[in-house]
């Protein structure tokens, strides 16, 4: 601390400073009469965690996006707590607390059990890092584990933070955070907001402003590029936008994302699409010039966002999230990649392959091309495959198939997928309505629905059969002959009588034409040709 004070007096650059000017910010304590946060919007369990830490003599605050949402009058979905207590000290204060993470060690304090449980994430104030203060490590965490062993904090040659477990004061912890509106601390006990970077002012101006130099901050952690897009999408309905200085380096910094592990990129992509703002996120990506290049699978989603089926899936996902309903990544990705599966399946059917093996081959091809090894061979892939394989089975509504379908664990996902297909006209609306009724019906009603399906199937099969026009058997036509005294009327009358009786024609002896007997001879069933016979 003495060295820092001397460096400030001498104008030397220190961590968290630029050109001798400290930018850790000035602490401002804003009372409830000014910030106007409604205490009833604060989660009771988060408030209890803060109170417990304060009673033990530590500083503790609700921090981050929860404070931002509270300022905006919104009820936060998640509450995080920041404190000057170490992870071990936090764990010792709570009966059900677990230290997790290696790169960033935090504590999960668990309240409740089963599906009703709630996790409050507690982190320790961390020191601000820059290249002059951190050990230089070549490579990255994946390829330099031996070099990183035993180190508490390190950045690579480009300035990207690799490991960060150095505790520090609150002002440095605030400077480490990304946007000013996410760097405020709220004490639910005293109801005071602590603000170092004018976050309350930016919240009122509806501005997303990066703390410090944006290009440097994106280089420290390239995932901040994705977070910038996500926050802009989430807050855009409220009128928020990224300020010009923070937005300017985004496109140029996008190449840094190639250094981020693919598993983390996959998770960040899902956050963009499954936090209730998928449509707004895609609009932001296009607006910022980042529609391509972040992640291959995200590129496909953005490219197909305007197609009826994918757009319906994105809208439905946003609706479910905002209604508090669960969403599965397998469902949304199955929707995004259905076009590839359907086209590949049709190509194989055109080659006269059997439908089910053709569909399985098409699915394998899509996994290899679009997902790779990140998550394409685990549970995610199994769920996606099951959704796709169900689709042709929905066409079978007789026998035991419907009963077996509704018993499958992934039936609801498969049905919702088919329901979306019906909404965009890919399958008949009547099919979706039948399955909607069948899954909720009692046994008697299911029997009626099965009978209805059988009748429809018979009618469909009958309509598909080729129409064969039967030509009625006509009366034998007499061959041309010479007109005798009996006249043609006699010949027609006898032929008509033969046709009516329907008996087999009798064998008749050929008559030789007499000289001068006319132009034609009698045919089968014909009357005598001349009166002279």
PDB file of C-alpha atoms in Angstrom, residues 232-418:
ATOM      1  CA  UNK A 232     -27.180  -5.122 -25.601  1.00  0.00           C
ATOM      2  CA  UNK A 233     -29.836  -7.615 -26.731  1.00  0.00           C
ATOM      3  CA  UNK A 234     -31.283  -8.077 -23.256  1.00  0.00           C
ATOM      4  CA  UNK A 235     -31.520  -4.348 -22.527  1.00  0.00           C
ATOM      5  CA  UNK A 236     -32.436  -3.124 -26.014  1.00  0.00           C
ATOM      6  CA  UNK A 237     -36.204  -3.360 -25.297  1.00  0.00           C
ATOM      7  CA  UNK A 238     -35.568  -0.841 -22.487  1.00  0.00           C
ATOM      8  CA  UNK A 239     -33.746   1.498 -24.857  1.00  0.00           C
ATOM      9  CA  UNK A 240     -30.138   0.575 -23.965  1.00  0.00           C
ATOM     10  CA  UNK A 241     -27.354   0.620 -26.533  1.00  0.00           C
ATOM     11  CA  UNK A 242     -23.569   0.152 -26.519  1.00  0.00           C
ATOM     12  CA  UNK A 243     -21.713   3.444 -26.541  1.00  0.00           C
ATOM     13  CA  UNK A 244     -19.585   4.190 -29.612  1.00  0.00           C
ATOM     14  CA  UNK A 245     -16.172   3.725 -27.949  1.00  0.00           C
ATOM     15  CA  UNK A 246     -17.131   0.332 -26.532  1.00  0.00           C
ATOM     16  CA  UNK A 247     -18.665  -0.857 -29.805  1.00  0.00           C
ATOM     17  CA  UNK A 248     -15.855   0.308 -32.116  1.00  0.00           C
ATOM     18  CA  UNK A 249     -13.311  -2.509 -31.372  1.00  0.00           C
ATOM     19  CA  UNK A 250     -15.872  -5.332 -31.344  1.00  0.00           C
ATOM     20  CA  UNK A 251     -15.524  -6.460 -34.960  1.00  0.00           C
ATOM     21  CA  UNK A 252     -11.732  -6.174 -34.961  1.00  0.00           C
ATOM     22  CA  UNK A 253     -11.489  -8.044 -31.639  1.00  0.00           C
ATOM     23  CA  UNK A 254     -13.721 -10.850 -32.864  1.00  0.00           C
ATOM     24  CA  UNK A 255     -10.690 -12.813 -34.080  1.00  0.00           C
ATOM     25  CA  UNK A 256      -9.626 -13.233 -30.426  1.00  0.00           C
ATOM     26  CA  UNK A 257     -12.499 -15.663 -29.933  1.00  0.00           C
ATOM     27  CA  UNK A 258     -10.506 -18.296 -31.812  1.00  0.00           C
ATOM     28  CA  UNK A 259      -8.318 -18.603 -28.685  1.00  0.00           C
ATOM     29  CA  UNK A 260     -11.265 -19.452 -26.432  1.00  0.00           C
ATOM     30  CA  UNK A 261     -11.838 -23.193 -25.781  1.00  0.00           C
ATOM     31  CA  UNK A 262     -14.612 -24.577 -27.991  1.00  0.00           C
ATOM     32  CA  UNK A 263     -16.576 -25.931 -25.028  1.00  0.00           C
ATOM     33  CA  UNK A 264     -16.791 -22.447 -23.518  1.00  0.00           C
ATOM     34  CA  UNK A 265     -17.757 -20.949 -26.865  1.00  0.00           C
ATOM     35  CA  UNK A 266     -20.512 -23.523 -27.183  1.00  0.00           C
ATOM     36  CA  UNK A 267     -21.883 -22.543 -23.772  1.00  0.00           C
ATOM     37  CA  UNK A 268     -21.711 -18.832 -24.602  1.00  0.00           C
ATOM     38  CA  UNK A 269     -23.557 -19.449 -27.872  1.00  0.00           C
ATOM     39  CA  UNK A 270     -26.364 -21.158 -25.946  1.00  0.00           C
ATOM     40  CA  UNK A 271     -26.571 -18.179 -23.583  1.00  0.00           C
ATOM     41  CA  UNK A 272     -27.089 -15.901 -26.571  1.00  0.00           C
ATOM     42  CA  UNK A 273     -29.975 -18.023 -27.834  1.00  0.00           C
ATOM     43  CA  UNK A 274     -31.574 -19.314 -24.638  1.00  0.00           C
ATOM     44  CA  UNK A 275     -31.803 -16.422 -22.192  1.00  0.00           C
ATOM     45  CA  UNK A 276     -35.078 -15.091 -23.547  1.00  0.00           C
ATOM     46  CA  UNK A 277     -33.660 -12.621 -26.064  1.00  0.00           C
ATOM     47  CA  UNK A 278     -32.749 -14.766 -29.084  1.00  0.00           C
ATOM     48  CA  UNK A 279     -34.507 -12.580 -31.660  1.00  0.00           C
ATOM     49  CA  UNK A 280     -33.015  -9.392 -30.182  1.00  0.00           C
ATOM     50  CA  UNK A 281     -29.559 -11.036 -30.076  1.00  0.00           C
ATOM     51  CA  UNK A 282     -29.629 -11.830 -33.785  1.00  0.00           C
ATOM     52  CA  UNK A 283     -30.735  -8.269 -34.532  1.00  0.00           C
ATOM     53  CA  UNK A 284     -27.795  -6.949 -32.480  1.00  0.00           C
ATOM     54  CA  UNK A 285     -25.315  -9.236 -34.241  1.00  0.00           C
ATOM     55  CA  UNK A 286     -26.472  -7.926 -37.605  1.00  0.00           C
ATOM     56  CA  UNK A 287     -26.487  -4.330 -36.390  1.00  0.00           C
ATOM     57  CA  UNK A 288     -22.936  -4.576 -35.029  1.00  0.00           C
ATOM     58  CA  UNK A 289     -21.596  -6.304 -38.159  1.00  0.00           C
ATOM     59  CA  UNK A 290     -20.988  -9.591 -36.308  1.00  0.00           C
ATOM     60  CA  UNK A 291     -23.482 -11.858 -38.057  1.00  0.00           C
ATOM     61  CA  UNK A 292     -20.668 -14.256 -38.994  1.00  0.00           C
ATOM     62  CA  UNK A 293     -17.472 -15.474 -37.426  1.00  0.00           C
ATOM     63  CA  UNK A 294     -18.288 -15.848 -33.726  1.00  0.00           C
ATOM     64  CA  UNK A 295     -19.106 -19.576 -33.771  1.00  0.00           C
ATOM     65  CA  UNK A 296     -19.995 -21.815 -36.743  1.00  0.00           C
ATOM     66  CA  UNK A 297     -23.259 -23.109 -35.283  1.00  0.00           C
ATOM     67  CA  UNK A 298     -24.287 -19.566 -34.345  1.00  0.00           C
ATOM     68  CA  UNK A 299     -23.616 -18.518 -37.946  1.00  0.00           C
ATOM     69  CA  UNK A 300     -26.167 -21.108 -39.104  1.00  0.00           C
ATOM     70  CA  UNK A 301     -28.748 -19.846 -36.594  1.00  0.00           C
ATOM     71  CA  UNK A 302     -28.289 -16.238 -37.708  1.00  0.00           C
ATOM     72  CA  UNK A 303     -28.408 -17.200 -41.383  1.00  0.00           C
ATOM     73  CA  UNK A 304     -31.676 -19.115 -40.941  1.00  0.00           C
ATOM     74  CA  UNK A 305     -33.305 -16.797 -38.409  1.00  0.00           C
ATOM     75  CA  UNK A 306     -35.607 -15.367 -41.081  1.00  0.00           C
ATOM     76  CA  UNK A 307     -36.841 -18.753 -42.328  1.00  0.00           C
ATOM     77  CA  UNK A 308     -40.338 -19.542 -41.012  1.00  0.00           C
ATOM     78  CA  UNK A 309     -39.396 -22.673 -39.068  1.00  0.00           C
ATOM     79  CA  UNK A 310     -36.265 -21.370 -37.286  1.00  0.00           C
ATOM     80  CA  UNK A 311     -37.896 -18.023 -36.574  1.00  0.00           C
ATOM     81  CA  UNK A 312     -40.872 -19.808 -35.009  1.00  0.00           C
ATOM     82  CA  UNK A 313     -38.456 -21.844 -32.856  1.00  0.00           C
ATOM     83  CA  UNK A 314     -36.587 -18.720 -31.685  1.00  0.00           C
ATOM     84  CA  UNK A 315     -39.815 -16.901 -30.862  1.00  0.00           C
ATOM     85  CA  UNK A 316     -41.120 -19.945 -28.988  1.00  0.00           C
ATOM     86  CA  UNK A 317     -37.863 -20.225 -27.017  1.00  0.00           C
ATOM     87  CA  UNK A 318     -38.045 -16.558 -25.981  1.00  0.00           C
ATOM     88  CA  UNK A 319     -41.663 -17.030 -24.925  1.00  0.00           C
ATOM     89  CA  UNK A 320     -40.916 -20.080 -22.780  1.00  0.00           C
ATOM     90  CA  UNK A 321     -37.969 -18.410 -21.034  1.00  0.00           C
ATOM     91  CA  UNK A 322     -39.990 -15.299 -20.258  1.00  0.00           C
ATOM     92  CA  UNK A 323     -42.810 -17.467 -18.879  1.00  0.00           C
ATOM     93  CA  UNK A 324     -40.353 -19.226 -16.578  1.00  0.00           C
ATOM     94  CA  UNK A 325     -40.610 -22.522 -18.449  1.00  0.00           C
ATOM     95  CA  UNK A 326     -37.550 -24.732 -19.066  1.00  0.00           C
ATOM     96  CA  UNK A 327     -35.853 -24.844 -22.446  1.00  0.00           C
ATOM     97  CA  UNK A 328     -33.493 -27.499 -23.762  1.00  0.00           C
ATOM     98  CA  UNK A 329     -30.572 -26.714 -26.087  1.00  0.00           C
ATOM     99  CA  UNK A 330     -31.253 -29.961 -27.956  1.00  0.00           C
ATOM    100  CA  UNK A 331     -34.670 -28.696 -29.070  1.00  0.00           C
ATOM    101  CA  UNK A 332     -33.493 -25.349 -30.426  1.00  0.00           C
ATOM    102  CA  UNK A 333     -30.454 -26.839 -32.171  1.00  0.00           C
ATOM    103  CA  UNK A 334     -32.655 -29.576 -33.649  1.00  0.00           C
ATOM    104  CA  UNK A 335     -34.808 -26.803 -35.129  1.00  0.00           C
ATOM    105  CA  UNK A 336     -31.806 -24.884 -36.490  1.00  0.00           C
ATOM    106  CA  UNK A 337     -30.334 -27.978 -38.167  1.00  0.00           C
ATOM    107  CA  UNK A 338     -33.589 -29.593 -39.325  1.00  0.00           C
ATOM    108  CA  UNK A 339     -33.180 -28.138 -42.823  1.00  0.00           C
ATOM    109  CA  UNK A 340     -29.883 -30.013 -43.222  1.00  0.00           C
ATOM    110  CA  UNK A 341     -31.365 -33.261 -41.898  1.00  0.00           C
ATOM    111  CA  UNK A 342     -34.497 -32.998 -44.053  1.00  0.00           C
ATOM    112  CA  UNK A 343     -32.544 -32.266 -47.240  1.00  0.00           C
ATOM    113  CA  UNK A 344     -30.073 -35.079 -46.613  1.00  0.00           C
ATOM    114  CA  UNK A 345     -32.908 -37.469 -45.873  1.00  0.00           C
ATOM    115  CA  UNK A 346     -34.769 -36.538 -49.046  1.00  0.00           C
ATOM    116  CA  UNK A 347     -31.657 -37.030 -51.165  1.00  0.00           C
ATOM    117  CA  UNK A 348     -31.325 -40.576 -49.845  1.00  0.00           C
ATOM    118  CA  UNK A 349     -35.006 -41.308 -50.343  1.00  0.00           C
ATOM    119  CA  UNK A 350     -34.635 -40.187 -53.951  1.00  0.00           C
ATOM    120  CA  UNK A 351     -31.932 -42.839 -54.240  1.00  0.00           C
ATOM    121  CA  UNK A 352     -34.540 -45.397 -53.096  1.00  0.00           C
ATOM    122  CA  UNK A 353     -32.913 -46.031 -49.703  1.00  0.00           C
ATOM    123  CA  UNK A 354     -35.037 -47.380 -46.870  1.00  0.00           C
ATOM    124  CA  UNK A 355     -36.548 -44.424 -44.916  1.00  0.00           C
ATOM    125  CA  UNK A 356     -35.199 -45.109 -41.402  1.00  0.00           C
ATOM    126  CA  UNK A 357     -31.560 -45.926 -42.326  1.00  0.00           C
ATOM    127  CA  UNK A 358     -31.648 -42.966 -44.710  1.00  0.00           C
ATOM    128  CA  UNK A 359     -32.725 -40.666 -41.872  1.00  0.00           C
ATOM    129  CA  UNK A 360     -30.033 -42.022 -39.540  1.00  0.00           C
ATOM    130  CA  UNK A 361     -27.355 -41.456 -42.179  1.00  0.00           C
ATOM    131  CA  UNK A 362     -28.560 -37.906 -42.765  1.00  0.00           C
ATOM    132  CA  UNK A 363     -28.382 -37.212 -39.011  1.00  0.00           C
ATOM    133  CA  UNK A 364     -24.837 -38.583 -38.747  1.00  0.00           C
ATOM    134  CA  UNK A 365     -23.773 -36.392 -41.644  1.00  0.00           C
ATOM    135  CA  UNK A 366     -25.202 -33.278 -39.959  1.00  0.00           C
ATOM    136  CA  UNK A 367     -23.462 -34.059 -36.668  1.00  0.00           C
ATOM    137  CA  UNK A 368     -20.114 -34.429 -38.413  1.00  0.00           C
ATOM    138  CA  UNK A 369     -20.559 -31.269 -40.454  1.00  0.00           C
ATOM    139  CA  UNK A 370     -22.198 -28.869 -38.018  1.00  0.00           C
ATOM    140  CA  UNK A 371     -21.426 -29.904 -34.441  1.00  0.00           C
ATOM    141  CA  UNK A 372     -18.241 -31.949 -34.452  1.00  0.00           C
ATOM    142  CA  UNK A 373     -16.837 -33.235 -31.184  1.00  0.00           C
ATOM    143  CA  UNK A 374     -17.837 -30.416 -28.828  1.00  0.00           C
ATOM    144  CA  UNK A 375     -21.222 -31.762 -27.815  1.00  0.00           C
ATOM    145  CA  UNK A 376     -22.305 -33.757 -30.826  1.00  0.00           C
ATOM    146  CA  UNK A 377     -21.748 -37.207 -29.385  1.00  0.00           C
ATOM    147  CA  UNK A 378     -23.178 -36.878 -25.887  1.00  0.00           C
ATOM    148  CA  UNK A 379     -26.632 -36.511 -24.390  1.00  0.00           C
ATOM    149  CA  UNK A 380     -27.289 -33.448 -26.522  1.00  0.00           C
ATOM    150  CA  UNK A 381     -26.874 -35.482 -29.702  1.00  0.00           C
ATOM    151  CA  UNK A 382     -28.991 -38.336 -28.362  1.00  0.00           C
ATOM    152  CA  UNK A 383     -31.861 -35.964 -27.595  1.00  0.00           C
ATOM    153  CA  UNK A 384     -31.614 -34.246 -30.980  1.00  0.00           C
ATOM    154  CA  UNK A 385     -31.563 -37.594 -32.783  1.00  0.00           C
ATOM    155  CA  UNK A 386     -34.645 -38.782 -30.894  1.00  0.00           C
ATOM    156  CA  UNK A 387     -36.569 -35.626 -31.811  1.00  0.00           C
ATOM    157  CA  UNK A 388     -35.749 -36.075 -35.496  1.00  0.00           C
ATOM    158  CA  UNK A 389     -36.428 -39.826 -35.615  1.00  0.00           C
ATOM    159  CA  UNK A 390     -39.869 -39.272 -34.069  1.00  0.00           C
ATOM    160  CA  UNK A 391     -41.048 -37.091 -36.940  1.00  0.00           C
ATOM    161  CA  UNK A 392     -41.940 -39.817 -39.485  1.00  0.00           C
ATOM    162  CA  UNK A 393     -43.480 -41.882 -36.686  1.00  0.00           C
ATOM    163  CA  UNK A 394     -46.082 -39.190 -36.058  1.00  0.00           C
ATOM    164  CA  UNK A 395     -47.587 -40.165 -39.392  1.00  0.00           C
ATOM    165  CA  UNK A 396     -48.428 -43.628 -37.981  1.00  0.00           C
ATOM    166  CA  UNK A 397     -51.621 -43.361 -35.948  1.00  0.00           C
ATOM    167  CA  UNK A 398     -52.846 -46.952 -35.988  1.00  0.00           C
ATOM    168  CA  UNK A 399     -51.804 -50.061 -34.095  1.00  0.00           C
ATOM    169  CA  UNK A 400     -49.586 -49.735 -31.022  1.00  0.00           C
ATOM    170  CA  UNK A 401     -47.415 -46.903 -32.338  1.00  0.00           C
ATOM    171  CA  UNK A 402     -49.345 -43.989 -30.742  1.00  0.00           C
ATOM    172  CA  UNK A 403     -49.350 -45.655 -27.306  1.00  0.00           C
ATOM    173  CA  UNK A 404     -45.618 -46.305 -27.497  1.00  0.00           C
ATOM    174  CA  UNK A 405     -44.920 -42.764 -28.660  1.00  0.00           C
ATOM    175  CA  UNK A 406     -46.638 -40.998 -25.756  1.00  0.00           C
ATOM    176  CA  UNK A 407     -44.682 -43.158 -23.283  1.00  0.00           C
ATOM    177  CA  UNK A 408     -41.292 -42.009 -24.558  1.00  0.00           C
ATOM    178  CA  UNK A 409     -39.400 -39.570 -22.272  1.00  0.00           C
ATOM    179  CA  UNK A 410     -38.704 -37.197 -25.190  1.00  0.00           C
ATOM    180  CA  UNK A 411     -42.233 -37.364 -26.606  1.00  0.00           C
ATOM    181  CA  UNK A 412     -43.111 -33.811 -25.565  1.00  0.00           C
ATOM    182  CA  UNK A 413     -40.031 -32.383 -27.270  1.00  0.00           C
ATOM    183  CA  UNK A 414     -40.761 -34.390 -30.404  1.00  0.00           C
ATOM    184  CA  UNK A 415     -44.391 -33.275 -30.400  1.00  0.00           C
ATOM    185  CA  UNK A 416     -43.478 -29.599 -29.875  1.00  0.00           C
ATOM    186  CA  UNK A 417     -41.096 -29.940 -32.817  1.00  0.00           C
ATOM    187  CA  UNK A 418     -43.867 -31.383 -34.986  1.00  0.00           C
TER     188      UNK A 418
END
